């Protein structure tokens, strides 16, 4: 666009001047980080001379952004896109919008932001001297979720360039811009440079996790009062509802190690010698702090086997089919899979390692060693069954239970977090989800505002 005949290659060479000004950068609301006070250094380039009717190119080079990438996530290559505004003065008025490409090297956390140059074109409509003054700018990060950090001057800014426009007259309407209209993005995922936001608020869940007793496995559950599971599998029964147990998870998230507690129930339906499993999280909701695109959240769990049998059974839920709107509840669907017994006798099933994939990020939550049993079954060994594995909650053991994907869209939501009660797995819509959300991954276990932002 800029290569057309209308772009002036001025007789006088293009000028470039560096301007510094105090700036406040407001991180995305989802991050919960405070506003950052810093100094922006900008070098504006424009032709020193031009004439009425010409279209000229203005280039904004960010020598130094006012805020760093906070100590939350490393930003990948080509995930950062800046847009900015230049104020016109002198013989022109108005604003010129500029846009940069989504092009950057990898930016480690707690390091300076590296922004590509922004450009815009200005049509000159009146003679005289026009001043160009850098102003507000926005930094959009596309992954793990799309977030914006908005930066604005906190003091009067000096002009960064002056253009002498000759030949012509008429009224000034300011320049027109071909700069960008991309102030954000719909990419799933990412934390924005510079800090933070007020984040979403949780409506929370109040499930207590159950107070059941019984079952052959008396392992104490550190996350609640449940000490056992229900028994089934004998006789002609086919449906075996499990007991709800409260599980204290230790989670590794994109924003560090977190703890969360959530009530979980494992139920089974006999199908020949196998069992179709369904894992439910007690119904509880939180308000999503951002719009989460469809197909971005995928939960799974390795159900732990004990008693006569050993190993794990993988159960999975479907991805979210629709966009989760800001302020709408986030729910986790039922997790389903098939358990093929590897031993005969009384076999127990307990909540195991929970994994949530969200917008390219992973959150892994491990239950305590003494997690309570949710269900006990009278099993008969089947060829290729699960017995003999490590039962560590990792991948299925040799001949391990095959997972059947799917699941239903109904089911319990992730319980809201809080050290104060057993409410706990707080779905952040993503976390990052990534930020980090649930990230950008899907779980946030402490409010974002408690995270330390680096300035």
PDB file of C-alpha atoms in Angstrom, residues 6 16 23 76 122 151 350 361 375 407 420-421:
ATOM      1  CA  UNK A   6       1.117   8.573  -3.788  1.00  0.00           C
ATOM      2  CA  UNK A  16      13.840  10.482  13.406  1.00  0.00           C
ATOM      3  CA  UNK A  23       3.353   6.183  31.008  1.00  0.00           C
ATOM      4  CA  UNK A  76       6.347 -17.092  22.215  1.00  0.00           C
ATOM      5  CA  UNK A 122      -0.949  10.389   6.455  1.00  0.00           C
ATOM      6  CA  UNK A 151      -0.597   2.188  27.897  1.00  0.00           C
ATOM      7  CA  UNK A 350     -10.303 -43.451  43.334  1.00  0.00           C
ATOM      8  CA  UNK A 361      -1.434 -24.862  28.036  1.00  0.00           C
ATOM      9  CA  UNK A 375     -16.304 -46.881  44.236  1.00  0.00           C
ATOM     10  CA  UNK A 407     -18.597 -37.739  27.592  1.00  0.00           C
ATOM     11  CA  UNK A 420     -11.552 -21.164  53.281  1.00  0.00           C
ATOM     12  CA  UNK A 421     -13.716 -24.087  52.259  1.00  0.00           C
TER      13      UNK A 421
END
